[in-house]
């Protein structure tokens, strides 16, 4: 994983809020914070699992694996394989029903497929049919945010 040292972004701190490396944001006041799901001074460590979510750091194998989550909770899953490989993800279903026509981060699922985890990923709200993705690198982050309503997802994944 890339480490982001303070010197790397020091010259750009004079600008507005910027993104630095893959997992750290710096502000002009020299404050930094990690992308959700990472921790430590340089955001290179995966955060411990959130309550009631089960294992959050999942190693992907060649055989098909399944992750199923139901109910109202907030979870972050790191789905990783060997560097240089990609991950195929197939959602059998995703249902994040909020009663609103607006997709909000407080009631949605997000899948980060790109190497830069500071970018917003694919957002899912409401009921979604089968969906297949291929990651752009070896690490996918899945955020499941369902705080007030019912729903869930069933995901199958494997190394490509």
XYZ file of C-alpha atoms in Angstrom:
160
model
C 0.000 0.000 0.000
C 1.142 3.535 -0.677
C 2.192 5.594 2.299
C 1.521 9.301 2.149
C 4.160 11.326 3.921
C 3.551 14.879 5.089
C 6.308 16.252 2.814
C 4.527 14.857 -0.259
C 1.737 17.407 0.013
C 3.429 20.172 1.955
C 3.824 22.492 -1.033
C 0.151 22.195 -2.016
C -1.288 22.930 1.433
C -1.591 26.579 0.473
C -4.503 25.642 -1.813
C -8.048 24.761 -0.786
C -8.900 21.263 0.405
C -6.940 18.754 -1.646
C -6.567 15.039 -1.845
C -3.208 13.482 -1.186
C -2.105 10.023 -2.247
C -4.889 7.460 -2.020
C -6.378 7.584 1.421
C -5.587 10.890 3.114
C -7.061 14.339 2.723
C -5.184 17.419 3.908
C -6.652 20.827 4.638
C -4.858 24.191 4.701
C -4.707 23.996 8.511
C -2.540 20.838 8.225
C -5.311 18.619 9.555
C -5.662 15.241 7.917
C -8.345 12.613 7.952
C -8.671 9.166 6.417
C -11.201 7.816 3.973
C -13.808 5.748 5.873
C -12.437 2.289 6.528
C -8.793 3.318 7.083
C -6.949 4.401 10.204
C -3.490 5.396 11.572
C -1.346 8.473 10.977
C -0.901 7.785 7.255
C -4.194 5.894 6.729
C -2.402 2.741 5.609
C -4.180 0.423 8.080
C -7.653 -1.010 7.690
C -9.960 0.124 10.484
C -11.343 -2.526 12.850
C -14.779 -3.929 11.974
C -17.841 -1.998 13.001
C -20.247 -3.579 15.466
C -22.608 -6.269 14.088
C -20.973 -6.362 10.639
C -18.831 -9.471 10.943
C -15.439 -9.726 9.274
C -14.584 -6.491 7.462
C -11.290 -7.463 5.789
C -12.095 -10.206 3.290
C -9.424 -12.018 1.261
C -10.690 -13.039 -2.173
C -9.834 -16.512 -3.444
C -10.212 -18.148 -6.861
C -13.388 -19.930 -5.784
C -16.672 -18.042 -5.623
C -17.360 -16.477 -2.212
C -20.521 -14.939 -0.779
C -21.253 -11.963 1.459
C -24.825 -11.357 2.576
C -25.972 -8.527 4.827
C -29.501 -7.741 5.998
C -31.096 -5.120 8.173
C -30.422 -1.656 9.458
C -26.694 -1.103 10.139
C -23.571 0.675 8.930
C -20.766 -1.569 7.657
C -17.529 -1.186 5.716
C -16.040 -4.181 3.895
C -12.554 -4.337 2.360
C -12.535 -7.016 -0.324
C -8.922 -7.658 -1.359
C -6.792 -10.054 -3.339
C -3.190 -10.230 -4.552
C -1.751 -6.989 -5.950
C -2.029 -7.044 -9.738
C -5.249 -9.094 -9.799
C -8.820 -7.832 -10.239
C -12.033 -8.856 -8.517
C -15.332 -9.775 -10.156
C -18.371 -8.801 -8.056
C -21.901 -9.975 -8.782
C -24.731 -8.548 -6.718
C -27.630 -10.991 -6.694
C -29.640 -8.138 -5.225
C -29.144 -4.793 -3.490
C -32.086 -3.273 -1.668
C -31.589 -0.044 0.254
C -35.052 1.397 0.693
C -35.261 4.811 2.312
C -38.697 6.051 1.280
C -37.013 9.029 -0.413
C -36.429 9.713 -4.093
C -33.073 11.281 -3.226
C -30.082 8.963 -2.795
C -28.364 9.987 0.465
C -25.150 8.622 1.963
C -27.062 7.849 5.166
C -29.211 5.294 3.310
C -27.307 3.789 0.392
C -24.619 1.326 -0.586
C -21.400 2.430 -2.250
C -18.875 0.271 -4.109
C -15.397 1.742 -4.648
C -13.792 -0.071 -7.584
C -11.049 2.389 -8.552
C -7.528 2.401 -7.070
C -8.080 5.934 -5.704
C -10.353 5.346 -2.715
C -10.875 9.090 -2.172
C -13.217 9.141 -5.188
C -16.930 8.421 -4.824
C -17.840 4.938 -6.024
C -21.007 3.453 -7.502
C -24.010 4.408 -5.328
C -27.077 2.201 -4.896
C -30.430 3.265 -3.482
C -33.817 1.603 -3.700
C -34.121 -1.870 -5.209
C -31.548 -2.859 -7.804
C -31.479 -5.890 -10.101
C -28.498 -8.172 -10.603
C -25.389 -6.121 -11.212
C -21.877 -7.243 -12.173
C -18.662 -5.241 -11.698
C -14.981 -5.801 -12.379
C -12.639 -3.901 -10.070
C -9.871 -1.739 -11.502
C -7.339 -3.100 -9.012
C -6.903 -5.616 -6.182
C -8.899 -3.726 -3.518
C -12.631 -2.954 -3.414
C -14.398 -1.119 -0.601
C -18.091 -1.734 0.007
C -20.009 0.663 2.251
C -23.421 -0.441 3.464
C -25.346 2.394 5.117
C -28.885 1.581 6.078
C -29.763 3.392 9.255
C -33.525 3.749 9.334
C -35.137 1.265 6.950
C -34.975 -2.361 5.885
C -32.937 -3.879 3.101
C -29.788 -5.809 2.388
C -27.640 -7.316 -0.325
C -26.250 -10.621 -1.516
C -22.849 -10.433 -3.199
C -20.787 -13.135 -4.897
C -17.143 -12.421 -5.748
C -13.912 -14.057 -6.911
C -10.490 -13.272 -8.371
C -10.358 -12.720 -12.115
